[in-house]
Amino acid sequence: MNAIEKNVDRIRFAHLPTPIEEMKRLSAELGGPRLFVKRDDATGLALGGNKTRKLEFLVADALAKGARTLVTAGAAQSNHCRQTAAAAAKFGMGCVLVLDGREPDEPSANLLLDKLFGARIVWVADRKDRESTQREAFGKLDDAGEMPYFVPYGGSSPIGAMGYTFAVEEVLAQGIDADWFVFGTSSGGTHAGLALGARLFGYRGKVLGISIDESEAWLKARVSALASDASELLGRRVEIRPEEILANDSYCSAGYGVLTGAEREAVTLFARTEGLLLDPVYTGRAAAGLVDLIRKGCFRKDESVLFWNTGGQPALFAEKYLDILDRA
Ligand SMILES: *Cc1c(COP(=O)(O)O)cnc(C)c1O
């Protein structure tokens, strides 16, 4: 444990460090910069993904506060909910998930796994009722003495962001001096952690989030605030300004979870050049952005780019995305 980390509770269960692999065939195919992938789809915990790193800190906080039930919310195919349900099972806690939409006749992919882990599911037909439904579910658990703990949406709170703050220390110790980190960004915790970690551990490259569903302006404000607030947990506030946050929102106009030709192409390209699996919602979209930026010549040939594969592969098998495998 290093001097900075001793200020925050953490339970280590992620499979770390995750490997870094060079993607030579993809780089040659695109005529682009040197490309590497950080295999955060291999973090362990129920098929892995970026939420594992956040949950090391969130579960530690929940247990330190005496909680016995994890409560969180998300989309029906939320990776965050799947991994939170698994973490709850692993630590002998209950789990309640507030999911958007209506219960499908045949649960598939992440939703099937939520059930396998024993999570209780509450459906919210209208997204605007999400918060009130959450509060109600939380209140009921509280009244029943189940000691609920609220895990924020996407695990993106200052505590959750710690996971990616320390991921920067990890990656720097792996000796790959990439000029760019590129990854999908949505609720901002991954982005904030990487931005703060870059500052604290002296990463000199650029930290570029490809937006999955939010505007650049929203991400700059959200991620800078989250990163600055997260720094306080480590003992001293570090101010990260919105202008310092790099976010590209050119690839999300289709809306959250809507699969377009761009994601399909990226998923297929990574599969066929590198034998790597991306997911339709997050890493497929982020990779589609990366591929487009490479084609537009946004990276110099002598630069290197580290793409964070943040996971999400179970969604490849979700009913609504089965055509990605079929039509590819
Ligand atoms: C949640 C998620 C993201 C986005 O991370 P945030 O911290 O919410 O911005 C990216 N990729 C995958 C696979 C995810 O599940």
mmCIF file of C-alpha atoms and ligand atoms in Angstrom, residues 50-51 54 79-80 154 156 184-191 279 282-283 310-312, ligand 1:
data_model
loop_
_atom_site.group_PDB
_atom_site.id
_atom_site.type_symbol
_atom_site.label_atom_id
_atom_site.label_comp_id
_atom_site.label_asym_id
_atom_site.label_seq_id
_atom_site.Cartn_x
_atom_site.Cartn_y
_atom_site.Cartn_z
ATOM 1 C CA ASN A 50 -14.593 -1.296 -14.984
ATOM 2 C CA LYS A 51 -17.073 -1.467 -12.102
ATOM 3 C CA LYS A 54 -14.894 1.063 -8.196
ATOM 4 C CA ASN A 79 -22.984 -3.898 -16.266
ATOM 5 C CA HIS A 80 -22.751 -1.861 -13.091
ATOM 6 C CA GLY A 154 -22.547 3.715 -12.364
ATOM 7 C CA SER A 156 -19.530 7.136 -9.952
ATOM 8 C CA GLY A 184 -15.721 5.193 -23.048
ATOM 9 C CA THR A 185 -17.179 7.684 -20.571
ATOM 10 C CA SER A 186 -20.736 7.912 -19.303
ATOM 11 C CA SER A 187 -21.428 8.494 -15.616
ATOM 12 C CA GLY A 188 -17.939 9.954 -15.290
ATOM 13 C CA GLY A 189 -16.344 7.903 -12.509
ATOM 14 C CA THR A 190 -13.814 6.180 -14.718
ATOM 15 C CA HIS A 191 -12.919 9.459 -16.409
ATOM 16 C CA ASP A 279 -19.527 -4.725 -26.121
ATOM 17 C CA TYR A 282 -19.786 1.091 -24.258
ATOM 18 C CA THR A 283 -16.522 -0.280 -25.598
ATOM 19 C CA THR A 310 -13.786 -1.435 -19.757
ATOM 20 C CA GLY A 311 -15.784 -4.661 -20.220
ATOM 21 C CA GLY A 312 -19.485 -5.100 -20.855
HETATM 22 C C1 LIG B 1 -20.129 1.738 -16.907
HETATM 23 C C2 LIG B 1 -19.306 1.430 -18.089
HETATM 24 C C3 LIG B 1 -18.523 2.417 -18.723
HETATM 25 C C4 LIG B 1 -18.568 3.864 -18.343
HETATM 26 O O1 LIG B 1 -17.941 4.127 -17.132
HETATM 27 P P1 LIG B 1 -18.362 5.393 -16.286
HETATM 28 O O2 LIG B 1 -17.450 5.365 -15.127
HETATM 29 O O3 LIG B 1 -19.806 5.198 -15.937
HETATM 30 O O4 LIG B 1 -18.194 6.603 -17.120
HETATM 31 C C5 LIG B 1 -17.696 2.038 -19.761
HETATM 32 N N1 LIG B 1 -17.673 0.758 -20.198
HETATM 33 C C6 LIG B 1 -18.437 -0.193 -19.638
HETATM 34 C C7 LIG B 1 -18.378 -1.565 -20.210
HETATM 35 C C8 LIG B 1 -19.282 0.099 -18.567
HETATM 36 O O5 LIG B 1 -20.032 -0.856 -18.037
#
